[in-house]
Tab-separated table of C-alpha atoms in Angstrom:
chain	number	residue	atom	x	y	z
A	23	MET	CA	-29.304	-5.932	18.970
A	24	ALA	CA	-26.033	-7.688	18.184
A	25	THR	CA	-23.101	-5.857	18.468
A	26	ILE	CA	-21.184	-5.809	15.022
A	27	THR	CA	-17.475	-6.685	15.649
A	28	MET	CA	-14.264	-6.286	13.464
A	29	ARG	CA	-12.020	-9.355	12.742
A	30	ILE	CA	-8.622	-8.859	11.054
A	31	LEU	CA	-7.272	-11.447	8.804
A	32	TYR	CA	-3.798	-12.568	8.512
A	33	PRO	CA	-2.227	-14.919	5.692
A	34	CYS	CA	-0.885	-18.212	7.601
A	35	ASN	CA	2.495	-19.813	7.543
A	36	PRO	CA	2.320	-21.893	4.235
A	37	LEU	CA	4.493	-24.788	6.159
A	38	GLU	CA	2.414	-24.285	9.395
A	39	PRO	CA	-1.152	-23.621	8.494
A	40	LYS	CA	-2.163	-22.819	12.404
A	41	GLU	CA	0.479	-20.133	12.672
A	42	PRO	CA	0.525	-16.694	11.037
A	43	ASP	CA	3.170	-16.050	8.113
A	44	GLN	CA	6.363	-15.161	9.986
A	45	PRO	CA	6.201	-10.878	9.185
A	46	PHE	CA	2.770	-10.777	10.864
A	47	THR	CA	3.424	-13.082	13.602
A	48	ASP	CA	4.001	-10.520	16.503
A	49	GLU	CA	1.289	-8.098	15.072
A	50	PHE	CA	-1.320	-11.403	15.049
A	51	VAL	CA	-0.474	-11.862	18.768
A	52	ALA	CA	-0.792	-8.778	19.849
A	53	VAL	CA	-4.351	-8.044	18.474
A	54	GLN	CA	-5.628	-10.702	20.070
A	55	LYS	CA	-4.208	-9.792	23.335
A	56	LEU	CA	-6.048	-7.042	23.065
A	57	GLY	CA	-9.530	-8.517	22.232
A	58	ILE	CA	-9.566	-8.229	18.506
A	59	PRO	CA	-10.650	-11.206	16.747
A	60	ALA	CA	-8.073	-12.285	14.377
A	61	SER	CA	-8.025	-15.175	11.933
A	62	LEU	CA	-5.621	-16.971	9.922
A	63	PHE	CA	-6.100	-18.088	6.128
A	64	ALA	CA	-4.270	-19.451	3.334
A	65	TYR	CA	-2.798	-16.960	0.670
A	66	ASP	CA	-1.882	-19.132	-2.030
A	67	ASP	CA	-5.286	-21.098	-2.071
A	68	LEU	CA	-6.937	-18.346	-2.948
A	69	SER	CA	-5.740	-18.536	-6.647
A	70	PHE	CA	-7.487	-21.940	-6.489
A	71	GLY	CA	-10.503	-20.486	-5.269
A	72	ASP	CA	-10.283	-21.949	-1.770
A	73	PHE	CA	-11.013	-19.364	1.226
A	74	LYS	CA	-11.009	-20.992	4.520
A	75	PRO	CA	-10.356	-18.513	7.252
A	76	ARG	CA	-9.670	-19.919	11.041
A	77	PRO	CA	-11.533	-19.111	13.044
A	78	HIS	CA	-14.704	-18.541	10.898
A	79	ILE	CA	-15.924	-15.072	9.770
A	80	GLN	CA	-19.231	-14.430	11.898
A	81	SER	CA	-22.026	-13.044	9.864
A	82	GLY	CA	-22.144	-9.176	9.898
A	83	GLU	CA	-18.520	-8.943	11.039
A	84	THR	CA	-16.653	-6.093	9.536
A	85	VAL	CA	-13.069	-7.635	8.201
A	86	LEU	CA	-10.002	-5.794	7.981
A	87	TYR	CA	-7.224	-7.325	5.890
A	88	ARG	CA	-3.105	-7.010	7.139
A	89	GLY	CA	-1.052	-9.279	4.687
A	90	TRP	CA	0.659	-9.214	1.677
A	91	MET	CA	-0.295	-7.029	-1.576
A	92	PHE	CA	-2.797	-8.064	-4.144
A	93	ASN	CA	-3.497	-6.801	-7.721
A	94	ILE	CA	-6.660	-4.957	-8.189
A	95	ILE	CA	-8.491	-8.132	-9.773
A	96	ALA	CA	-7.066	-10.434	-6.759
A	97	TYR	CA	-8.330	-8.093	-4.266
A	98	GLN	CA	-11.776	-8.143	-5.892
A	99	GLU	CA	-11.955	-11.854	-5.662
A	100	PHE	CA	-10.558	-11.803	-2.343
A	101	THR	CA	-13.717	-9.347	-1.194
A	102	ASP	CA	-16.149	-11.686	-2.741
A	103	PHE	CA	-14.573	-14.513	-0.736
A	104	ILE	CA	-15.371	-12.139	2.464
A	105	ARG	CA	-18.472	-11.472	1.577
A	106	LYS	CA	-19.643	-15.141	0.679
A	107	LYS	CA	-18.666	-16.117	4.258
A	108	GLY	CA	-20.938	-13.090	5.587
A	109	GLY	CA	-18.235	-10.503	6.462
A	110	ILE	CA	-18.079	-7.108	5.354
A	111	PRO	CA	-14.699	-5.891	3.892
A	112	VAL	CA	-13.804	-2.423	5.775
A	113	THR	CA	-11.909	-1.699	2.397
A	114	SER	CA	-13.628	-1.937	-0.998
A	115	PRO	CA	-12.209	-2.792	-4.481
A	116	ALA	CA	-12.277	1.012	-5.132
A	117	ASP	CA	-11.024	2.352	-1.951
A	118	TYR	CA	-8.208	-0.412	-2.394
A	119	THR	CA	-7.468	0.885	-5.973
A	120	LEU	CA	-7.734	4.807	-4.790
A	121	CYS	CA	-4.690	4.246	-2.518
A	122	HIS	CA	-3.007	1.255	-3.866
A	123	HIS	CA	-2.423	2.929	-7.626
A	124	LEU	CA	-0.332	6.007	-7.623
A	125	ASN	CA	-2.336	7.012	-10.615
A	126	GLN	CA	-5.943	7.159	-8.559
A	127	TRP	CA	-4.592	9.719	-5.991
A	128	TYR	CA	-2.259	11.496	-7.563
A	129	SER	CA	-4.901	14.416	-9.086
A	130	ALA	CA	-5.928	15.037	-5.481
A	131	CYS	CA	-2.607	15.719	-4.442
A	132	ALA	CA	-0.421	16.733	-7.537
A	133	GLU	CA	1.138	19.644	-5.920
A	134	LEU	CA	1.826	18.108	-2.983
A	135	THR	CA	4.019	15.411	-4.485
A	136	PRO	CA	6.348	15.251	-7.265
A	137	GLU	CA	5.412	15.749	-10.706
A	138	THR	CA	4.137	12.453	-12.581
A	139	VAL	CA	3.209	11.567	-16.087
A	140	PHE	CA	1.665	8.094	-16.599
A	141	LEU	CA	2.321	5.958	-19.392
A	142	GLU	CA	0.112	3.220	-21.013
A	143	LYS	CA	1.699	-0.370	-21.022
A	144	GLY	CA	3.270	-0.881	-24.323
A	145	SER	CA	3.531	2.486	-25.521
A	146	ASN	CA	6.333	4.279	-26.955
A	147	TYR	CA	8.072	4.699	-23.587
A	148	LEU	CA	11.359	6.318	-25.079
A	149	GLU	CA	9.585	9.036	-27.018
A	150	GLN	CA	7.342	10.280	-24.331
A	151	ILE	CA	9.999	10.303	-21.663
A	152	SER	CA	12.318	11.991	-24.021
A	153	ASN	CA	9.574	14.792	-24.406
A	154	LEU	CA	9.794	15.448	-20.638
A	155	ASN	CA	13.193	16.684	-21.168
A	156	TRP	CA	13.809	16.197	-17.410
A	157	ASP	CA	17.283	15.963	-15.420
A	158	ALA	CA	16.514	12.818	-14.439
A	159	TYR	CA	13.506	10.323	-13.941
A	160	PHE	CA	12.042	7.973	-11.258
A	161	ILE	CA	10.505	5.194	-12.681
A	162	LYS	CA	8.044	2.401	-11.322
A	163	ASP	CA	4.691	1.050	-12.464
A	164	PHE	CA	1.513	2.209	-10.697
A	165	VAL	CA	2.412	0.216	-7.276
A	166	LYS	CA	6.147	-0.558	-6.953
A	167	SER	CA	9.560	0.985	-8.080
A	168	ASN	CA	12.369	-1.229	-9.309
A	169	THR	CA	14.289	-3.040	-6.531
A	170	ASP	CA	17.257	-4.646	-8.313
A	171	ALA	CA	20.560	-3.126	-8.545
A	172	GLN	CA	19.832	-0.723	-11.459
A	173	GLY	CA	17.620	0.969	-8.943
A	174	SER	CA	14.823	3.397	-9.923
A	175	ILE	CA	16.411	6.453	-10.895
A	176	ALA	CA	17.249	7.143	-14.712
A	177	ASN	CA	19.471	9.860	-16.055
A	178	THR	CA	18.555	9.564	-19.919
A	179	PRO	CA	15.199	8.381	-21.510
A	180	GLU	CA	17.411	5.450	-22.460
A	181	GLN	CA	18.030	4.260	-18.681
A	182	ALA	CA	14.404	5.083	-18.090
A	183	VAL	CA	13.385	2.214	-20.631
A	184	LYS	CA	15.706	-0.088	-19.341
A	185	ILE	CA	14.373	0.111	-15.768
A	186	ILE	CA	10.597	-0.161	-17.160
A	187	ASN	CA	11.780	-3.395	-19.035
A	188	LEU	CA	13.669	-4.763	-15.642
A	189	ILE	CA	10.378	-4.163	-13.730
A	190	GLU	CA	8.452	-6.403	-16.107
A	191	GLN	CA	10.962	-8.937	-16.546
A	192	TYR	CA	11.585	-9.502	-12.783
A	193	ARG	CA	7.901	-8.817	-11.369
A	194	GLY	CA	6.249	-10.419	-14.466
A	195	GLU	CA	3.956	-7.585	-14.973
A	196	LEU	CA	3.788	-3.964	-15.217
A	197	GLU	CA	1.044	-3.101	-12.546
A	198	GLY	CA	-1.737	-0.773	-13.842
A	199	GLY	CA	1.068	0.925	-16.203
A	200	VAL	CA	4.124	3.151	-15.854
A	201	ALA	CA	4.617	6.330	-13.844
A	202	VAL	CA	7.448	8.779	-14.420
A	203	ARG	CA	8.048	11.080	-11.575
A	204	ARG	CA	10.769	14.141	-11.347
A	205	VAL	CA	13.197	13.508	-9.146
A	206	GLU	CA	13.195	15.598	-6.132
A	207	GLN	CA	16.146	15.610	-3.728
A	208	PHE	CA	14.895	14.650	0.052
A	209	GLN	CA	16.922	14.566	3.408
A	210	PRO	CA	18.241	11.380	4.464
A	211	GLN	CA	16.154	9.648	6.818
A	212	SER	CA	13.643	12.140	6.705
A	213	GLU	CA	10.945	9.865	5.766
A	214	LEU	CA	7.989	8.863	7.854
A	215	ARG	CA	4.804	6.921	7.375
A	216	TYR	CA	1.523	8.162	8.755
A	217	PHE	CA	-1.593	6.120	8.968
A	218	VAL	CA	-5.327	7.138	8.234
A	219	ILE	CA	-8.273	5.192	9.711
A	220	ASN	CA	-12.143	6.771	9.019
A	221	GLY	CA	-10.428	10.242	8.139
A	222	ASN	CA	-8.341	10.320	11.136
A	223	ALA	CA	-4.466	10.620	10.953
A	224	TYR	CA	-2.085	8.695	13.506
A	225	SER	CA	1.599	9.362	13.822
A	226	PRO	CA	4.519	7.250	14.822
A	227	ASN	CA	5.544	10.180	17.137
A	228	ALA	CA	2.194	12.165	18.117
A	229	GLU	CA	3.027	14.743	15.624
A	230	ILE	CA	0.675	15.158	12.604
A	231	PRO	CA	2.195	17.561	9.901
A	232	THR	CA	-0.234	19.796	7.835
A	233	ILE	CA	0.167	18.332	4.709
A	234	VAL	CA	-0.882	14.683	6.230
A	235	LYS	CA	-3.959	16.779	7.513
A	236	THR	CA	-4.345	18.068	4.188
A	237	VAL	CA	-4.300	14.581	2.376
A	238	THR	CA	-6.733	13.370	4.857
A	239	GLN	CA	-9.342	16.293	3.503
A	240	ARG	CA	-8.757	15.161	0.072
A	241	ILE	CA	-8.369	11.347	0.048
A	242	GLU	CA	-11.610	9.707	1.417
A	243	ALA	CA	-11.017	5.895	2.239
A	244	PRO	CA	-11.011	3.961	5.445
A	245	PHE	CA	-7.695	2.623	5.869
A	246	TYR	CA	-4.279	4.022	4.288
A	247	SER	CA	-0.890	4.937	4.752
A	248	ILE	CA	1.095	8.478	3.655
A	249	ASP	CA	4.725	8.492	3.546
A	250	ILE	CA	6.129	12.060	4.083
A	251	ALA	CA	9.653	13.188	3.410
A	252	LYS	CA	11.370	16.678	3.391
A	253	THR	CA	13.442	18.154	0.582
A	254	THR	CA	16.561	19.680	0.992
A	255	GLU	CA	15.116	22.836	1.416
A	256	GLY	CA	12.824	21.672	4.285
A	257	ILE	CA	9.706	21.264	2.281
A	258	GLU	CA	7.459	18.360	3.310
A	259	ARG	CA	6.279	16.151	0.243
A	260	ILE	CA	4.373	13.241	-0.288
A	261	VAL	CA	6.303	10.131	-1.302
A	262	GLU	CA	3.811	7.724	-1.755
A	263	LEU	CA	0.309	6.561	-0.791
A	264	GLY	CA	-0.657	3.077	0.108
A	265	ASP	CA	-3.598	1.066	1.170
A	266	GLY	CA	-3.167	0.660	5.072
A	267	GLN	CA	-3.936	-3.163	4.944
A	268	VAL	CA	-0.630	-4.057	2.890
A	269	SER	CA	1.645	-1.412	4.181
A	270	GLU	CA	4.305	-2.251	6.590
A	271	ARG	CA	4.616	-0.332	10.032
A	272	LYS	CA	7.945	0.900	9.283
A	273	THR	CA	9.112	2.976	12.182
A	274	TRP	CA	6.115	2.194	14.221
A	275	SER	CA	6.113	0.505	17.453
A	276	LEU	CA	3.948	-2.607	17.441
A	277	ASP	CA	2.225	-1.073	20.790
A	278	ARG	CA	1.329	2.103	18.948
A	279	PHE	CA	0.146	0.703	15.706
A	280	VAL	CA	-2.179	-2.133	17.511
A	281	SER	CA	-3.623	0.517	19.902
A	282	MET	CA	-4.432	2.683	16.674
A	283	LEU	CA	-6.383	-0.383	15.368
A	284	VAL	CA	-7.849	-1.378	18.739
A	285	GLN	CA	-9.469	2.323	18.678
A	286	GLN	CA	-11.609	1.719	15.639
């Protein structure tokens, strides 16, 4: 019986198709040195229905992606491309959505993360935010916060609406909808990223906090990240969950991260 292997897909450099895109170069080289098959593909070509990974995906291989974010529809199409090449995506579109969109994982972890209200795109933002009557509001869509000089924290409902408009203006869309989060005060430099693979939690420093273990019992997905920070009172809180395929390593050393992938 043939052995089923895992292959990792990385986006190539748009100007040098035989090379990985610059942010993923060290990881691409490192996984290959440890014997994990890795392939490159042209990320931008996917919008034209063109998917040609090199080397080819072998029939029956499980395929893990490491690269840029997709919206939900694009990720569904991406996994369809992988299956047409004979591969088996590690992360299904449903699992990707569960960890990528805040509104999907929030109910399972509500008491472990800042209080959040979700608003439909195009609804009466000002009225709904005003009704919350919070001291401050952290504004994002279901995936990302605002990155321009205005930032993501609003002190009034009017400022919150302005941030929503900025997100839509600069990113071209509000992915999923609007998430309004109650602001909590975190200790500076206290945020750490953990990864979970097949129910097993991994840490950048060998310590696994209880809150991370709790999340692994509630969120069933093959590969995701958990960002944890401490409040000024020292309480550990979930800042964010994310799909592991599109999560940066942050403070993780390259060797530690790649070793985690090799163990799977």
